[in-house]
Short mmCIF file of C-alpha atoms in Angstrom, two decimals:
data_model
loop_
_atom_site.label_atom_id
_atom_site.label_comp_id
_atom_site.label_asym_id
_atom_site.label_seq_id
_atom_site.Cartn_x
_atom_site.Cartn_y
_atom_site.Cartn_z
CA UNK A 24 40.68 -58.24 24.97
CA UNK A 25 40.94 -55.43 27.72
CA UNK A 26 37.23 -54.62 27.56
CA UNK A 27 35.76 -57.18 29.87
CA UNK A 28 37.84 -55.72 32.60
CA UNK A 29 36.85 -52.41 31.60
CA UNK A 30 32.84 -53.12 31.50
CA UNK A 31 33.17 -54.81 34.72
CA UNK A 32 34.55 -51.63 36.15
CA UNK A 33 31.36 -49.69 34.90
CA UNK A 34 30.37 -48.79 31.37
CA UNK A 35 31.11 -45.03 31.73
CA UNK A 36 34.65 -45.65 32.23
CA UNK A 37 35.26 -47.55 28.98
CA UNK A 38 37.22 -44.97 26.97
CA UNK A 39 39.49 -44.35 30.09
CA UNK A 40 40.42 -47.98 30.25
CA UNK A 41 41.16 -48.26 26.64
CA UNK A 42 44.80 -47.24 26.95
CA UNK A 43 45.71 -50.01 29.08
CA UNK A 44 46.56 -52.78 26.67
CA UNK A 45 47.17 -55.26 29.02
CA UNK A 46 48.16 -58.92 28.05
CA UNK A 47 44.93 -60.73 28.30
CA UNK A 48 44.64 -64.48 28.08
CA UNK A 49 41.43 -65.34 26.07
CA UNK A 50 39.01 -66.87 28.64
CA UNK A 51 37.93 -70.39 27.96
CA UNK A 52 35.57 -72.83 29.76
CA UNK A 53 33.31 -71.42 32.65
CA UNK A 54 35.37 -68.32 32.66
CA UNK A 55 34.15 -67.74 29.17
CA UNK A 56 30.51 -68.30 29.81
CA UNK A 57 30.87 -65.79 32.78
CA UNK A 58 32.45 -63.19 30.82
CA UNK A 59 30.11 -63.67 27.95
CA UNK A 60 27.04 -63.21 30.15
CA UNK A 61 28.66 -60.14 31.91
CA UNK A 62 29.77 -58.14 28.71
CA UNK A 63 26.92 -56.79 26.57
CA UNK A 64 27.17 -55.63 23.12
CA UNK A 65 30.68 -54.82 21.96
CA UNK A 66 31.55 -51.24 22.84
CA UNK A 67 32.18 -49.96 19.34
CA UNK A 68 28.80 -50.89 18.04
CA UNK A 69 27.29 -49.72 21.16
CA UNK A 70 28.82 -46.22 20.57
CA UNK A 71 27.85 -46.13 17.28
CA UNK A 72 24.26 -47.04 18.12
CA UNK A 73 24.20 -44.39 20.66
CA UNK A 74 25.77 -41.94 18.02
CA UNK A 75 23.29 -42.99 15.49
CA UNK A 76 20.14 -42.49 17.81
CA UNK A 77 21.58 -39.26 18.94
CA UNK A 78 22.18 -37.86 15.33
CA UNK A 79 18.67 -39.05 14.43
CA UNK A 80 17.15 -37.21 17.45
CA UNK A 81 19.01 -34.25 16.63
CA UNK A 82 18.05 -34.06 13.21
CA UNK A 83 14.48 -34.59 13.89
CA UNK A 84 14.28 -31.86 16.44
CA UNK A 85 16.33 -29.64 13.98
CA UNK A 86 13.64 -30.46 11.38
CA UNK A 87 10.93 -29.84 13.72
CA UNK A 88 12.41 -26.47 14.83
CA UNK A 89 13.05 -25.46 11.18
CA UNK A 90 9.38 -26.26 10.49
CA UNK A 91 8.20 -24.12 13.54
CA UNK A 92 10.29 -21.38 12.39
CA UNK A 93 9.19 -21.44 8.85
CA UNK A 94 5.47 -21.48 9.97
CA UNK A 95 5.99 -18.62 12.38
CA UNK A 96 7.74 -16.75 9.51
CA UNK A 97 4.74 -17.24 7.02
CA UNK A 98 2.31 -16.06 9.76
CA UNK A 99 4.38 -13.12 10.37
CA UNK A 100 4.63 -12.07 6.62
CA UNK A 101 0.79 -12.68 6.31
CA UNK A 102 0.27 -10.36 9.21
CA UNK A 103 2.63 -7.79 7.90
CA UNK A 104 0.94 -7.90 4.48
CA UNK A 105 -2.58 -7.48 6.11
CA UNK A 106 -1.41 -4.66 8.37
CA UNK A 107 0.10 -2.93 5.15
CA UNK A 108 -3.35 -3.35 3.36
CA UNK A 109 -5.07 -1.77 6.49
CA UNK A 110 -2.71 1.17 6.54
CA UNK A 111 -3.22 1.88 2.87
CA UNK A 112 -6.92 1.61 3.39
CA UNK A 113 -6.74 4.24 6.21
CA UNK A 114 -4.64 6.57 3.80
CA UNK A 115 -7.63 6.02 1.53
CA UNK A 116 -5.88 7.06 -1.67
CA UNK A 117 -7.92 6.98 -4.89
CA UNK A 118 -11.15 6.97 -2.90
CA UNK A 119 -12.69 9.93 -5.03
CA UNK A 120 -13.80 9.57 -8.47
CA UNK A 121 -12.31 10.99 -11.65
CA UNK A 122 -13.64 11.81 -15.15
CA UNK A 123 -11.31 12.00 -17.83
CA UNK A 124 -11.07 11.51 -21.75
CA UNK A 125 -9.24 8.33 -22.99
CA UNK A 126 -6.87 8.34 -26.00
CA UNK A 127 -9.88 7.50 -28.32
CA UNK A 128 -11.59 10.48 -27.06
CA UNK A 129 -14.15 8.61 -24.93
CA UNK A 130 -14.99 9.89 -21.60
CA UNK A 131 -14.11 7.51 -18.88
CA UNK A 132 -14.82 7.72 -15.16
CA UNK A 133 -13.55 5.64 -12.26
CA UNK A 134 -16.62 3.68 -12.21
CA UNK A 135 -15.99 2.39 -15.58
CA UNK A 136 -12.95 0.55 -14.31
CA UNK A 137 -14.48 -1.10 -11.27
CA UNK A 138 -14.41 -4.75 -11.45
CA UNK A 139 -11.08 -4.81 -12.92
CA UNK A 140 -7.63 -4.76 -11.38
CA UNK A 141 -6.05 -1.59 -12.33
CA UNK A 142 -2.21 -0.73 -12.57
CA UNK A 143 -1.93 2.97 -12.84
CA UNK A 144 1.11 5.41 -13.58
CA UNK A 145 0.97 9.17 -13.96
CA UNK A 146 3.49 10.62 -16.09
CA UNK A 147 3.68 12.85 -19.46
CA UNK A 148 4.54 12.14 -23.16
CA UNK A 149 7.51 14.59 -23.30
CA UNK A 150 9.16 12.60 -20.57
CA UNK A 151 12.93 12.04 -21.34
CA UNK A 152 13.41 8.46 -20.03
CA UNK A 153 11.55 7.80 -16.70
CA UNK A 154 8.12 7.51 -18.05
CA UNK A 155 9.14 5.25 -20.90
CA UNK A 156 11.00 2.85 -18.60
CA UNK A 157 8.16 2.76 -16.12
CA UNK A 158 5.74 2.16 -18.78
CA UNK A 159 7.92 -0.75 -20.17
CA UNK A 160 7.92 -2.16 -16.90
CA UNK A 161 4.43 -1.78 -16.41
CA UNK A 162 3.70 -3.50 -19.90
CA UNK A 163 6.09 -6.38 -18.92
CA UNK A 164 4.16 -7.04 -15.53
CA UNK A 165 0.79 -6.91 -17.31
CA UNK A 166 2.06 -9.25 -20.01
CA UNK A 167 3.63 -11.40 -17.33
CA UNK A 168 0.36 -11.79 -15.61
CA UNK A 169 -1.53 -12.36 -18.80
CA UNK A 170 0.27 -15.50 -19.37
CA UNK A 171 -1.47 -17.02 -16.41
CA UNK A 172 -5.07 -17.87 -17.84
CA UNK A 173 -6.38 -18.39 -14.30
CA UNK A 174 -5.85 -14.67 -13.30
CA UNK A 175 -8.02 -11.95 -14.03
CA UNK A 176 -6.80 -9.43 -16.92
CA UNK A 177 -5.14 -6.23 -15.42
CA UNK A 178 -6.06 -2.93 -16.78
CA UNK A 179 -3.15 -0.67 -17.35
CA UNK A 180 -3.76 3.00 -17.08
CA UNK A 181 -1.51 6.12 -17.92
CA UNK A 182 -2.72 9.49 -16.53
CA UNK A 183 -1.02 12.50 -17.82
CA UNK A 184 0.34 15.23 -15.46
CA UNK A 185 0.75 17.61 -18.56
CA UNK A 186 -2.60 18.13 -19.68
CA UNK A 187 -1.65 21.29 -21.55
CA UNK A 188 0.51 19.36 -24.04
CA UNK A 189 -0.97 15.75 -23.63
CA UNK A 190 -4.21 15.84 -25.45
CA UNK A 191 -6.19 12.99 -26.86
CA UNK A 192 -3.94 12.79 -30.16
CA UNK A 193 -0.74 12.98 -28.10
CA UNK A 194 -1.73 10.23 -25.91
CA UNK A 195 -2.96 7.93 -28.62
CA UNK A 196 0.51 8.40 -30.40
CA UNK A 197 2.13 7.66 -27.11
CA UNK A 198 0.34 4.75 -25.85
CA UNK A 199 0.93 2.91 -29.04
CA UNK A 200 4.43 2.05 -28.04
CA UNK A 201 3.48 0.07 -25.00
CA UNK A 202 0.91 -2.82 -23.94
CA UNK A 203 -1.98 -3.06 -26.29
CA UNK A 204 -4.47 -2.72 -23.45
CA UNK A 205 -2.82 0.57 -22.04
CA UNK A 206 -5.52 3.31 -21.67
CA UNK A 207 -4.36 6.81 -21.68
CA UNK A 208 -6.26 9.45 -19.88
CA UNK A 209 -6.26 13.16 -20.06
CA UNK A 210 -8.68 16.11 -19.72
CA UNK A 211 -8.89 19.72 -18.58
CA UNK A 212 -6.20 20.91 -16.11
CA UNK A 213 -8.88 20.73 -13.57
CA UNK A 214 -9.79 17.30 -14.06
CA UNK A 215 -6.20 16.05 -14.25
CA UNK A 216 -5.53 17.88 -11.02
CA UNK A 217 -8.57 16.28 -9.36
CA UNK A 218 -7.33 12.84 -10.44
CA UNK A 219 -3.73 13.50 -9.29
CA UNK A 220 -4.99 14.84 -6.03
CA UNK A 221 -6.87 11.52 -5.36
CA UNK A 222 -3.61 9.69 -5.37
CA UNK A 223 -1.62 12.42 -3.82
CA UNK A 224 0.51 12.75 -6.88
CA UNK A 225 2.93 15.51 -6.95
CA UNK A 226 3.49 17.13 -10.26
CA UNK A 227 5.34 20.34 -10.90
CA UNK A 228 6.12 21.79 -14.39
CA UNK A 229 9.54 23.25 -14.78
CA UNK A 230 10.65 26.30 -16.66
CA UNK A 231 10.04 26.49 -20.35
CA UNK A 232 12.94 27.08 -22.85
CA UNK A 233 12.70 28.98 -26.00
CA UNK A 234 10.89 26.17 -27.80
CA UNK A 235 8.26 26.48 -25.16
CA UNK A 236 9.45 22.71 -24.00
CA UNK A 237 9.51 21.90 -20.42
CA UNK A 238 9.90 18.92 -18.28
CA UNK A 239 7.39 18.17 -15.55
CA UNK A 240 8.80 16.85 -12.23
CA UNK A 241 6.43 14.14 -10.76
CA UNK A 242 6.36 11.34 -8.27
CA UNK A 243 7.31 8.15 -10.02
CA UNK A 244 4.91 5.23 -8.71
CA UNK A 245 2.71 2.57 -10.07
CA UNK A 246 -0.32 2.32 -8.24
CA UNK A 247 -2.45 -1.07 -7.67
CA UNK A 248 -6.24 -0.32 -7.48
CA UNK A 249 -8.64 -3.30 -6.55
CA UNK A 250 -11.87 -4.16 -8.32
CA UNK A 251 -13.52 -2.34 -5.43
CA UNK A 252 -11.71 0.87 -6.71
CA UNK A 253 -9.72 0.61 -3.46
CA UNK A 254 -5.90 1.66 -3.68
CA UNK A 255 -4.05 -1.46 -2.45
CA UNK A 256 -0.45 -1.15 -3.20
CA UNK A 257 2.35 1.04 -4.91
CA UNK A 258 5.71 0.17 -6.39
CA UNK A 259 8.54 2.45 -6.99
CA UNK A 260 11.40 2.51 -9.41
CA UNK A 261 13.34 0.04 -7.25
CA UNK A 262 10.89 -2.81 -7.85
CA UNK A 263 11.38 -5.39 -10.56
CA UNK A 264 8.74 -6.53 -12.96
CA UNK A 265 8.90 -9.96 -11.28
CA UNK A 266 8.78 -8.45 -8.02
CA UNK A 267 5.68 -6.33 -8.92
CA UNK A 268 3.88 -9.26 -10.70
CA UNK A 269 4.58 -11.50 -7.56
CA UNK A 270 2.97 -8.78 -5.30
CA UNK A 271 0.04 -8.41 -7.60
CA UNK A 272 -0.53 -12.18 -7.67
CA UNK A 273 -0.59 -12.14 -3.98
CA UNK A 274 -3.14 -9.36 -3.82
CA UNK A 275 -5.36 -11.13 -6.13
CA UNK A 276 -5.30 -14.32 -4.30
CA UNK A 277 -5.86 -12.83 -0.93
CA UNK A 278 -8.52 -10.21 -2.01
CA UNK A 279 -11.51 -9.93 0.08
CA UNK A 280 -14.15 -8.00 -1.74
CA UNK A 281 -15.01 -4.77 0.16
CA UNK A 282 -18.02 -5.24 2.38
CA UNK A 283 -17.78 -9.08 2.32
CA UNK A 284 -17.54 -10.93 5.49
CA UNK A 285 -14.03 -11.74 6.16
CA UNK B 19 5.90 20.44 -30.85
CA UNK B 20 5.12 16.58 -30.75
CA UNK B 21 6.76 14.49 -28.31
CA UNK B 22 9.21 12.29 -29.47
CA UNK B 23 8.05 8.71 -30.72
CA UNK B 24 9.69 5.67 -29.63
CA UNK B 25 12.20 5.56 -32.67
CA UNK B 26 13.28 8.97 -31.77
CA UNK B 27 13.58 8.40 -28.02
CA UNK B 28 15.81 5.45 -28.69
CA UNK B 29 18.02 7.48 -31.18
CA UNK B 30 18.39 10.19 -28.58
CA UNK B 31 19.19 7.73 -25.70
CA UNK B 32 21.81 5.90 -28.16
CA UNK B 33 23.35 9.35 -28.82
CA UNK B 34 23.42 10.00 -25.10
CA UNK B 35 25.13 6.64 -24.40
CA UNK B 36 27.66 7.05 -27.18
CA UNK B 37 28.58 10.71 -25.81
CA UNK B 38 28.80 9.34 -22.19
CA UNK B 39 30.84 6.43 -23.16
CA UNK B 40 33.23 8.83 -25.05
CA UNK B 41 33.51 10.95 -22.00
CA UNK B 42 34.19 8.03 -19.64
CA UNK B 43 36.81 7.16 -22.03
CA UNK B 44 38.52 10.47 -22.11
CA UNK B 45 38.18 11.52 -18.48
CA UNK B 46 35.24 13.90 -18.99
CA UNK B 47 37.39 15.94 -21.57
CA UNK B 48 34.35 17.33 -23.62
CA UNK B 49 36.94 18.60 -26.20
CA UNK B 50 37.47 15.06 -27.35
CA UNK B 51 34.02 14.20 -27.59
CA UNK B 52 32.76 17.34 -29.72
CA UNK B 53 31.28 15.02 -32.55
CA UNK B 54 29.28 12.93 -30.09
CA UNK B 55 28.15 16.12 -28.16
CA UNK B 56 26.82 17.47 -31.64
CA UNK B 57 25.05 14.43 -32.42
CA UNK B 58 23.58 14.17 -28.96
CA UNK B 59 22.19 17.88 -29.17
CA UNK B 60 20.99 17.19 -32.68
CA UNK B 61 18.98 13.99 -31.82
CA UNK B 62 17.76 15.31 -28.60
CA UNK B 63 15.02 18.03 -27.71
CA UNK B 64 16.90 20.79 -25.87
CA UNK B 65 15.20 20.13 -22.77
CA UNK B 66 16.41 16.49 -22.76
CA UNK B 67 19.98 17.69 -23.52
CA UNK B 68 19.82 19.85 -20.33
CA UNK B 69 18.02 16.93 -18.35
CA UNK B 70 20.61 14.45 -19.17
CA UNK B 71 23.57 16.72 -18.83
CA UNK B 72 22.32 17.45 -15.39
CA UNK B 73 21.86 13.76 -14.72
CA UNK B 74 25.33 12.98 -15.72
CA UNK B 75 26.63 15.58 -13.20
CA UNK B 76 24.53 14.09 -10.62
CA UNK B 77 25.66 10.50 -11.34
CA UNK B 78 29.29 11.49 -11.31
CA UNK B 79 28.70 13.45 -7.99
CA UNK B 80 27.10 10.50 -6.49
CA UNK B 81 29.90 8.05 -7.70
CA UNK B 82 32.38 10.40 -6.12
CA UNK B 83 30.57 10.56 -2.81
CA UNK B 84 30.39 6.75 -2.83
CA UNK B 85 34.03 6.12 -3.64
CA UNK B 86 35.59 8.91 -1.69
CA UNK B 87 33.15 9.77 1.16
CA UNK B 88 32.60 13.31 2.10
CA UNK B 89 33.12 15.65 4.97
CA UNK B 90 30.04 17.06 6.62
CA UNK B 91 29.75 20.73 6.39
CA UNK B 92 30.49 21.37 9.87
CA UNK B 93 33.97 19.98 9.72
CA UNK B 94 34.64 22.09 6.74
CA UNK B 95 33.68 25.43 8.50
CA UNK B 96 36.00 24.50 11.37
CA UNK B 97 38.64 24.45 8.75
CA UNK B 98 38.22 28.11 8.26
CA UNK B 99 37.64 29.13 11.73
#
């Protein structure tokens, strides 16, 4: 009832005049026609319309912003991944070649593993807990990736840092407990040292006790090597099998064969 | 001496876990856990016994540092100045 008066005064002042509950006589006749033509849509629905459009626009802008942010984030992650691969390439671990005996007594060199994705761990069979844990993790990762028929089969490798004790027979006994495709590698101390040097592996045998037993302190890492024989990535103890499998899937998906045009 | 196989490793780890559980329950009083200590030493190679004992010491130390914090060396030396 008071609305018409307020509208006539200017739409912006609508809310201000709402408090004036003046007695108003409903217009009739020509007055009514006038007031009708002067008043536009009722205030409440006009406010609601404005609100709805405002909300709609805000939502759209919000979604667009989120989309843009997500896209930028993806690009950033891709760039970071590319940078990391480049950095690792510069460090150029695993560039050399190794020649070792596998747990069946067969001689294997690095060339034998080209064309396969390799997941490699350095350890020793007398290891109290870390090596079995890491090899279990390695087996879990390989099994998880095996479940996807679209992915190439990974080659898990175990290279000993304790060649004095870990001969072919010892390795054969050890690798039995883990993934069926796990290949154990050993050799002379010099051959093993050479392979370890390739990956900058730290290994230091501790003092022997009266049984002649000792523990070898060594760096604990899983190394990912591409089918080109290039070291691509590494995973430490804090990485879960799921995280490692995801990372490897990503590497496989983004893999550009060395020398191929990018 | 051959390395422990999977079953032997598990037996050793279980004995260690039982010992550590006993020590946790008895406030690290080794006297209350002699039976578990004996079992642990029987089931694990000597090197592993040493290794796991050191590991427990380290874990307790780390836990203590995380709970209680620590005073950096410089401050301690000031105390004696």
